[in-house]
XYZ file of C-alpha atoms in Angstrom:
567
model
C -0.116 -0.394 -0.122
C 1.455 3.633 -0.584
C 1.621 6.368 0.879
C -2.057 7.008 2.866
C -2.807 9.669 6.111
C -3.758 7.629 9.357
C -5.212 10.666 11.785
C -6.163 9.381 15.706
C -7.829 10.904 18.851
C -6.409 9.382 21.506
C -2.955 8.561 22.681
C -3.448 6.345 25.470
C -4.014 2.620 25.294
C -6.048 1.915 22.124
C -4.998 4.781 20.584
C -1.156 4.424 21.077
C -1.511 0.506 20.285
C -3.285 1.296 16.766
C 0.014 4.055 16.091
C 2.926 1.542 16.917
C 0.889 -1.248 14.509
C 0.086 0.581 11.766
C 3.649 1.761 11.785
C 4.974 -1.582 11.850
C 2.873 -2.733 9.387
C 3.198 0.049 6.560
C 6.680 1.927 6.899
C 5.623 4.748 4.091
C 1.907 6.254 5.310
C 1.869 9.246 7.812
C 0.279 9.005 10.705
C -1.023 11.727 13.855
C -2.312 11.447 17.166
C -3.290 14.196 18.238
C -4.469 13.898 22.707
C -6.396 16.328 24.565
C -4.206 15.843 27.350
C -0.984 16.781 28.615
C 0.324 13.494 28.067
C 0.769 10.570 26.019
C 0.778 6.869 26.815
C 0.826 6.968 30.542
C -0.082 4.126 32.895
C -3.003 4.769 34.177
C -3.780 1.841 35.777
C -0.360 2.678 37.696
C -1.856 6.040 39.369
C -2.664 4.522 42.987
C 0.693 2.868 42.851
C 3.150 5.856 42.692
C 0.748 7.603 45.427
C 1.276 4.769 48.009
C 4.955 4.531 46.357
C 4.840 1.227 45.383
C 6.159 3.117 42.163
C 8.566 5.180 43.451
C 9.808 7.736 40.317
C 6.532 9.973 38.641
C 8.630 9.049 35.205
C 8.016 5.659 34.998
C 4.422 6.099 34.636
C 5.388 7.707 30.707
C 5.775 4.406 28.961
C 6.010 7.091 26.001
C 6.711 10.320 24.666
C 5.907 12.828 21.468
C 10.006 12.714 21.286
C 10.522 8.884 21.479
C 7.447 8.258 19.180
C 8.178 10.510 16.818
C 12.083 9.258 17.117
C 10.853 5.313 16.671
C 8.234 5.382 14.868
C 7.986 8.183 12.583
C 4.584 9.065 14.153
C 3.801 12.276 15.126
C 2.231 13.456 18.293
C 0.441 16.705 19.191
C -0.539 16.823 23.577
C -2.967 19.649 24.135
C -4.887 19.107 21.248
C -8.394 18.527 21.487
C -10.273 17.137 18.505
C -13.585 18.629 18.331
C -15.334 17.876 15.532
C -15.033 15.451 12.658
C -16.714 15.969 8.897
C -17.132 12.599 7.075
C -18.139 14.415 3.530
C -14.843 16.242 3.868
C -12.874 13.168 5.804
C -11.244 15.671 7.991
C -11.068 16.950 11.240
C -11.582 20.021 13.416
C -8.886 21.075 15.756
C -8.365 23.045 19.042
C -4.768 23.782 20.813
C -4.690 24.784 24.457
C -3.873 28.433 22.822
C -7.820 27.959 22.088
C -6.578 28.529 17.953
C -9.151 25.703 15.506
C -6.777 24.169 12.833
C -8.295 21.580 10.006
C -6.980 18.352 9.251
C -7.381 15.948 6.771
C -6.946 11.661 6.701
C -7.975 8.853 4.572
C -8.107 7.153 7.821
C -9.234 7.299 11.298
C -8.989 5.940 14.707
C -10.733 7.190 17.239
C -10.136 6.414 21.003
C -11.077 8.924 22.574
C -11.206 6.381 25.846
C -13.526 7.790 29.401
C -14.619 10.881 31.815
C -14.783 9.947 35.251
C -17.843 10.986 36.261
C -18.584 13.844 38.268
C -22.419 13.693 39.972
C -24.085 17.292 40.834
C -23.272 16.869 44.339
C -24.337 20.408 46.033
C -20.784 20.669 47.320
C -18.557 19.861 44.593
C -16.635 22.304 43.597
C -14.502 22.389 46.991
C -10.914 21.957 46.884
C -9.372 19.063 47.436
C -12.075 17.104 45.623
C -10.341 14.920 42.943
C -11.216 11.825 40.286
C -7.858 9.681 39.477
C -8.030 8.987 35.957
C -5.199 11.203 34.733
C -1.278 11.812 35.575
C -2.857 15.972 36.237
C -5.156 14.336 38.441
C -2.198 13.178 40.183
C -0.652 15.923 40.738
C -3.273 17.754 42.200
C -3.031 14.924 44.959
C 0.359 14.668 45.499
C 0.328 19.087 45.390
C -2.617 18.390 48.546
C -0.671 16.354 50.754
C 2.788 17.915 50.037
C 0.741 20.250 52.196
C 0.992 18.674 55.206
C -2.832 18.757 56.500
C -4.504 16.068 55.582
C -4.684 13.221 57.624
C -7.928 12.349 56.857
C -8.757 10.631 53.637
C -12.748 9.610 51.820
C -12.328 7.310 48.598
C -16.031 7.375 47.265
C -16.614 4.682 45.261
C -15.952 0.448 45.868
C -14.342 -0.680 42.516
C -11.020 -1.140 41.719
C -9.961 2.834 41.651
C -11.559 2.811 45.355
C -9.517 -0.109 46.376
C -6.358 0.732 45.129
C -6.463 4.486 46.271
C -7.779 2.914 50.063
C -4.955 0.718 49.865
C -2.346 3.494 48.377
C -3.685 6.399 51.446
C -3.694 3.423 54.414
C 0.311 3.024 53.161
C 0.920 6.184 53.067
C -0.423 6.576 56.457
C -3.938 8.806 56.149
C -6.881 7.796 57.924
C -8.852 6.322 55.228
C -13.338 6.000 55.305
C -13.946 4.469 51.662
C -18.205 4.674 51.414
C -19.539 2.635 48.278
C -23.551 3.073 47.852
C -23.792 -0.231 46.968
C -24.620 -3.174 49.504
C -20.833 -4.762 48.628
C -17.380 -3.411 47.724
C -16.744 -4.461 43.940
C -20.455 -4.790 42.373
C -19.113 -6.858 39.108
C -18.163 -9.294 41.837
C -20.588 -11.600 43.351
C -21.684 -10.435 47.275
C -20.503 -14.095 48.595
C -16.760 -12.781 46.818
C -16.462 -9.005 48.273
C -17.250 -9.513 51.465
C -12.985 -10.967 52.837
C -12.885 -7.224 50.968
C -14.058 -5.452 53.274
C -12.951 -7.305 56.558
C -9.088 -6.990 55.156
C -9.639 -3.564 54.049
C -11.282 -2.644 58.291
C -8.168 -5.038 60.120
C -6.328 -2.672 57.637
C -7.396 0.187 59.743
C -10.039 1.851 57.033
C -13.696 2.386 57.211
C -16.245 0.378 55.109
C -19.081 2.219 55.016
C -21.716 0.449 53.195
C -24.949 1.315 50.900
C -24.784 4.728 52.373
C -24.382 7.299 49.347
C -22.851 10.935 49.241
C -25.344 14.383 49.566
C -23.687 16.720 50.180
C -20.034 18.151 50.489
C -19.080 20.562 53.082
C -16.724 22.887 53.932
C -15.262 26.917 53.485
C -13.361 26.754 50.104
C -11.494 23.387 51.158
C -14.101 20.241 51.368
C -14.679 19.208 55.632
C -16.954 17.253 55.794
C -19.438 14.086 53.646
C -22.618 14.591 54.469
C -24.201 10.819 53.585
C -27.105 9.938 52.010
C -28.279 9.283 56.053
C -27.995 12.137 57.305
C -24.398 10.844 59.663
C -21.245 13.407 58.229
C -17.450 12.193 58.084
C -14.583 14.365 57.814
C -12.145 14.560 55.174
C -9.638 17.098 53.952
C -9.080 15.283 50.176
C -11.663 13.510 48.884
C -11.075 11.179 45.931
C -14.315 9.798 43.447
C -13.920 6.835 41.973
C -17.296 6.121 41.193
C -16.547 5.007 37.603
C -16.762 6.721 34.406
C -18.482 7.195 30.874
C -17.288 7.138 27.460
C -16.805 10.077 26.025
C -18.937 9.962 22.915
C -20.198 13.523 22.066
C -18.058 13.557 19.188
C -18.573 10.144 17.770
C -22.513 11.238 18.141
C -21.901 14.427 16.853
C -20.629 12.659 13.805
C -23.524 10.155 13.391
C -21.587 6.930 13.850
C -23.947 4.432 15.088
C -24.622 3.824 18.807
C -25.157 0.494 20.413
C -27.909 -1.260 22.756
C -24.917 -1.532 25.133
C -24.519 2.397 25.187
C -20.432 2.064 22.823
C -19.432 2.956 20.129
C -20.832 -0.044 17.688
C -18.511 -2.073 15.421
C -17.823 -4.839 14.066
C -15.418 -7.586 14.535
C -12.557 -5.538 12.569
C -13.567 -2.010 14.823
C -14.944 -0.965 11.591
C -17.339 1.371 12.753
C -20.535 2.319 10.655
C -18.079 4.615 8.586
C -16.250 2.296 6.286
C -12.883 4.616 6.724
C -13.570 5.162 10.753
C -12.350 2.742 13.269
C -12.797 2.588 17.191
C -11.424 0.710 19.767
C -11.198 1.010 24.027
C -13.678 2.366 26.456
C -15.777 3.141 24.285
C -16.725 0.771 22.142
C -19.102 -1.956 22.166
C -18.014 -5.559 21.858
C -19.401 -9.612 21.585
C -19.401 -10.894 25.451
C -17.162 -14.544 24.365
C -20.206 -16.363 27.056
C -23.588 -14.784 26.490
C -23.011 -13.155 23.502
C -24.675 -10.317 23.872
C -23.763 -7.026 23.118
C -20.979 -5.390 26.499
C -18.888 -2.509 26.420
C -16.019 -3.468 29.720
C -13.492 -1.125 30.041
C -10.365 -2.837 30.154
C -6.219 -1.799 29.757
C -5.612 -5.340 28.600
C -9.076 -5.308 25.032
C -8.333 -1.490 24.887
C -4.690 -2.415 24.052
C -5.581 -5.249 21.632
C -8.558 -3.518 19.863
C -5.331 -0.834 19.050
C -3.867 -3.868 17.797
C -5.995 -4.649 14.964
C -7.342 -1.730 14.214
C -3.966 -0.407 13.341
C -3.074 -3.623 11.228
C -6.500 -3.293 9.323
C -6.058 0.607 8.649
C -3.187 -0.411 6.616
C -5.416 -2.867 4.555
C -4.707 -6.067 6.835
C -8.027 -8.126 7.613
C -7.740 -8.401 11.537
C -10.484 -10.136 14.079
C -11.589 -8.633 17.610
C -13.647 -12.115 18.830
C -14.492 -10.748 21.555
C -13.998 -10.274 26.190
C -14.802 -12.291 29.244
C -14.383 -9.528 31.296
C -11.087 -10.999 33.122
C -9.192 -8.252 35.591
C -7.709 -8.428 38.575
C -7.094 -6.394 41.691
C -5.242 -5.640 44.548
C -6.800 -4.298 48.059
C -4.008 -4.836 50.771
C -2.683 -8.129 50.611
C -6.061 -9.430 49.066
C -6.568 -10.413 46.005
C -9.997 -10.187 44.053
C -9.944 -11.465 40.000
C -13.129 -12.438 37.940
C -13.036 -14.388 34.609
C -16.869 -14.445 32.573
C -19.771 -13.816 34.572
C -20.843 -14.386 38.344
C -23.992 -16.071 39.881
C -26.205 -12.360 39.918
C -26.034 -12.112 35.692
C -26.208 -16.214 35.543
C -29.896 -15.479 37.242
C -30.392 -12.367 35.496
C -30.060 -14.032 32.074
C -32.201 -16.632 33.582
C -29.427 -19.905 32.235
C -29.709 -23.113 33.884
C -26.528 -23.521 36.518
C -25.011 -23.814 39.229
C -22.398 -22.948 40.912
C -19.492 -24.116 43.294
C -17.234 -23.344 46.167
C -13.407 -24.476 47.294
C -11.460 -22.934 49.147
C -7.403 -24.288 48.915
C -3.842 -23.498 49.594
C -2.537 -21.387 47.214
C 0.462 -23.863 47.037
C 1.992 -26.834 49.251
C 0.586 -26.761 52.790
C 3.411 -28.239 53.916
C 5.462 -26.148 52.698
C 6.167 -22.715 54.612
C 3.607 -19.517 53.513
C 0.595 -21.562 52.685
C -1.935 -19.341 52.534
C -5.888 -19.642 51.260
C -7.788 -18.613 47.835
C -11.446 -18.832 47.487
C -13.036 -20.120 43.890
C -16.581 -19.582 43.026
C -17.464 -21.210 39.695
C -20.352 -20.614 37.980
C -21.662 -23.569 35.285
C -23.705 -24.857 32.714
C -26.050 -27.079 34.408
C -26.110 -30.286 31.767
C -23.017 -29.236 29.753
C -20.354 -28.746 32.256
C -19.527 -25.104 30.255
C -17.307 -23.211 32.580
C -19.488 -19.595 32.299
C -17.115 -18.045 35.441
C -15.088 -17.727 38.160
C -14.463 -15.475 40.726
C -11.816 -16.013 42.938
C -10.321 -14.224 46.416
C -7.350 -14.830 48.137
C -3.787 -13.656 49.650
C -2.094 -15.021 46.666
C -1.428 -17.161 44.010
C -5.557 -15.468 42.720
C -3.723 -14.347 39.200
C -2.584 -17.492 37.729
C -5.652 -19.423 38.151
C -7.794 -16.905 37.195
C -5.533 -16.738 33.976
C -5.637 -20.845 33.703
C -9.714 -20.737 34.051
C -10.196 -18.063 31.680
C -8.052 -20.155 29.123
C -10.968 -23.107 29.724
C -13.913 -20.542 29.144
C -12.286 -19.115 26.013
C -12.219 -22.939 25.089
C -15.241 -23.734 25.657
C -13.604 -26.226 28.158
C -16.075 -27.934 31.107
C -15.525 -28.942 34.389
C -14.376 -32.109 33.761
C -11.411 -30.930 31.705
C -10.001 -29.196 34.901
C -10.176 -32.335 36.289
C -7.769 -33.414 33.105
C -5.982 -30.063 33.051
C -1.660 -31.501 33.863
C -0.425 -28.296 35.968
C 2.758 -27.731 37.437
C 3.766 -28.620 40.681
C 6.308 -27.902 43.307
C 5.674 -27.644 46.500
C 6.794 -23.512 46.129
C 4.512 -22.910 43.464
C 1.416 -25.029 44.461
C 0.160 -28.433 45.212
C 0.224 -31.899 43.619
C -3.578 -31.277 43.545
C -4.093 -26.864 42.022
C -7.001 -25.249 42.986
C -7.870 -24.953 39.513
C -7.965 -28.851 39.410
C -9.986 -28.980 43.067
C -12.203 -26.567 41.517
C -13.186 -29.313 38.758
C -13.291 -32.139 40.765
C -15.847 -30.633 42.787
C -17.848 -29.375 40.379
C -17.241 -32.168 37.837
C -19.136 -34.739 41.171
C -21.535 -31.831 40.580
C -22.589 -32.294 36.958
C -21.988 -36.161 37.451
C -24.220 -36.022 40.567
C -22.069 -37.634 42.835
C -22.785 -35.480 45.947
C -26.132 -32.743 46.637
C -23.968 -29.753 47.511
C -25.647 -26.947 49.348
C -24.078 -22.673 48.777
C -23.323 -20.915 51.607
C -25.758 -17.948 50.996
C -28.705 -20.818 50.604
C -27.589 -22.856 53.925
C -28.110 -19.062 55.670
C -31.370 -18.244 53.825
C -32.676 -22.294 55.170
C -31.538 -21.053 58.672
C -33.220 -17.492 58.450
C -36.500 -19.326 57.194
C -37.593 -23.036 58.836
C -37.058 -23.860 61.968
C -34.379 -26.430 63.578
C -37.360 -29.324 63.279
C -36.646 -29.562 59.417
C -32.605 -28.916 59.247
C -30.256 -30.680 60.919
C -26.732 -28.898 60.022
C -23.326 -31.225 61.180
C -20.046 -29.462 62.120
C -17.526 -32.129 61.264
C -14.526 -30.248 62.537
C -12.614 -31.203 65.494
C -13.110 -29.593 68.811
C -10.305 -27.013 68.606
C -11.905 -25.747 65.532
C -15.198 -25.796 67.022
C -14.305 -24.094 69.912
C -12.263 -21.132 69.149
C -13.435 -20.991 65.211
C -16.979 -20.276 65.955
C -19.648 -22.416 63.897
C -22.618 -21.977 62.150
C -25.643 -21.160 64.241
C -27.455 -24.528 65.549
C -25.438 -27.280 64.727
C -24.857 -30.325 66.364
C -20.780 -31.106 66.611
C -19.382 -34.562 65.783
C -16.646 -34.571 64.664
C -15.926 -36.959 61.365
C -14.155 -39.480 62.618
C -16.675 -40.237 65.494
C -20.210 -39.856 62.817
C -20.803 -43.892 61.986
C -20.027 -44.953 65.799
C -22.483 -40.789 66.563
C -25.118 -41.343 64.011
C -28.055 -42.153 65.507
C -27.887 -39.345 67.262
C -29.410 -38.169 64.652
C -32.798 -38.169 62.300
C -32.117 -39.975 58.677
C -35.422 -38.544 57.807
C -34.244 -34.636 58.022
C -32.318 -32.736 55.770
C -28.742 -32.984 56.791
C -25.794 -30.653 55.771
C -23.028 -31.401 56.764
C -20.127 -28.772 57.045
C -16.104 -28.470 58.040
C -13.638 -25.864 57.326
C -13.049 -26.088 53.704
C -15.709 -29.099 52.839
C -13.544 -31.968 52.522
C -13.623 -33.895 55.877
C -17.643 -32.425 55.207
C -17.797 -34.487 51.829
C -15.914 -37.507 52.994
C -19.159 -37.064 56.223
C -21.577 -37.021 53.375
C -21.088 -39.894 52.029
C -21.066 -41.838 55.265
C -24.588 -40.716 56.213
C -26.129 -41.261 52.689
C -24.488 -45.713 52.693
C -26.409 -45.306 56.253
C -29.408 -44.127 54.823
C -30.131 -40.788 55.176
C -32.736 -39.341 52.715
C -31.625 -35.847 52.147
C -27.377 -34.654 52.462
C -26.052 -31.778 51.273
C -22.033 -30.816 51.580
C -21.632 -27.160 52.128
C -19.769 -25.711 49.646
C -16.823 -24.687 50.701
C -17.051 -25.418 54.159
C -17.354 -23.034 57.471
C -14.708 -20.566 54.854
C -17.295 -20.289 52.229
C -19.883 -19.858 55.303
C -18.513 -16.922 56.833
C -17.044 -15.865 53.068
C -13.871 -14.790 55.826
C -10.394 -15.162 53.975
C -8.765 -13.678 57.214
C -7.074 -15.926 58.459
C -3.756 -17.609 59.425
C -1.537 -19.548 56.664
C -2.696 -23.477 57.657
C -2.039 -26.920 56.622
C -4.115 -29.623 55.968
C -6.617 -30.736 53.405
C -7.904 -28.077 51.144
C -10.095 -30.298 48.556
C -14.044 -29.834 49.048
C -15.138 -32.515 48.098
C -13.360 -34.613 45.673
């Protein structure tokens, strides 16, 4: 292909990736990036980690400079240049400089990667000083300037999503008194509620105050924010506020140009990431694409898909034929020492879609229990009821979460079933895993459910059952050791019979009652389940995930022992 003019609007993840790939595939094309902000290709995901000083140097946040972009790729980058209009007929864009001067530029192919902008709701007092978002480098600089003043002690984070949790950890590391406010009844609303519980517990253990089911009604102060009035009229003192309640896609330019917007609220693109205009491509936070589990259009603003989309766009604008197949929404976040991750869909989404599914919980140690430092992680699988196909996975734990969620994301991408998980040949050495990896254990348990080899009841279901029925309807059996029973607590009303005494003491129980057994993580209660079934008990269940799953509390010391849940 000969000379052509490629204009890219937006110079961060998708835009920068598109420009670099276009140059690699076509040395002759003229490529220009117009970036509204003062920086190009910066690590916005790293901003909280500079506040915490996990990232020591501010310069480390910059992946590329305009000068280096030109030196290496011969791509012209113009920062502080905002594209304010697209004329699709003339194939030109109108650009406003920082000075206010307006000029136009032409294109053969146009790439739009304008990204998102933080949501700032019209809350009274929202214009007071020291109320910030944490989205760009200028945001970061403003926050650091406020902290440098030396009179910021009480920090309030509004929003319990990715940025909210990361910011909470960051300010705790800076020695601040932190309050985290989330309007919903859980942190990380994209997780199932039961999987989010450990995060709130852990952040409070680290010293943060976590307020759920309460929003912000008003910011109060003289010139600078001093307190926040919540919806229940409680006042929370604040020297600095971070608004982290999400971002909306920047679609004004696109809508004005008449490009089609899809049902999920993002720019509609085909598999090549071309918009409704054949000469205009789009990627990143602004577009919607196919969810690989549901087949539905979704808009999931994550850095991984944005970078891959940019690479595909860069190839296609210079004549390639690459396709973006879709997303699983695989994500991971660190909150203190805990890590939470998700891929595919959760139980809440499966219910909303009316799918036939079941779930399994498996607490496991991230490496061999006899090797020092073993710590728990909890895996929740959402599985298609008849086929056993994995629909989604969520993990919360201290270590080893990242590699397990990536294995499960790969399994979902490959349309694998839970029986396939049983057969995976995963690496094992005591410092890294167990002979039966947590993913394999999750496969064992879920496959047992699929084959009808065990009847499980979820912690959520047993809590509801306890709340609704009398003691005459259920008998709940705690099969742990006396020490565990005394020191760790128990499910209300549970009968304590250690698993090794169950054969001798089973006559203390009623064979006709609904019977649910639990231990710490589910393995010993699985053995108890098998014993009672063979002894003629009519309706027996193993509580999935054991007492740990019931409490949804991973705030425990490293332990040794069995890690399976009915394999």
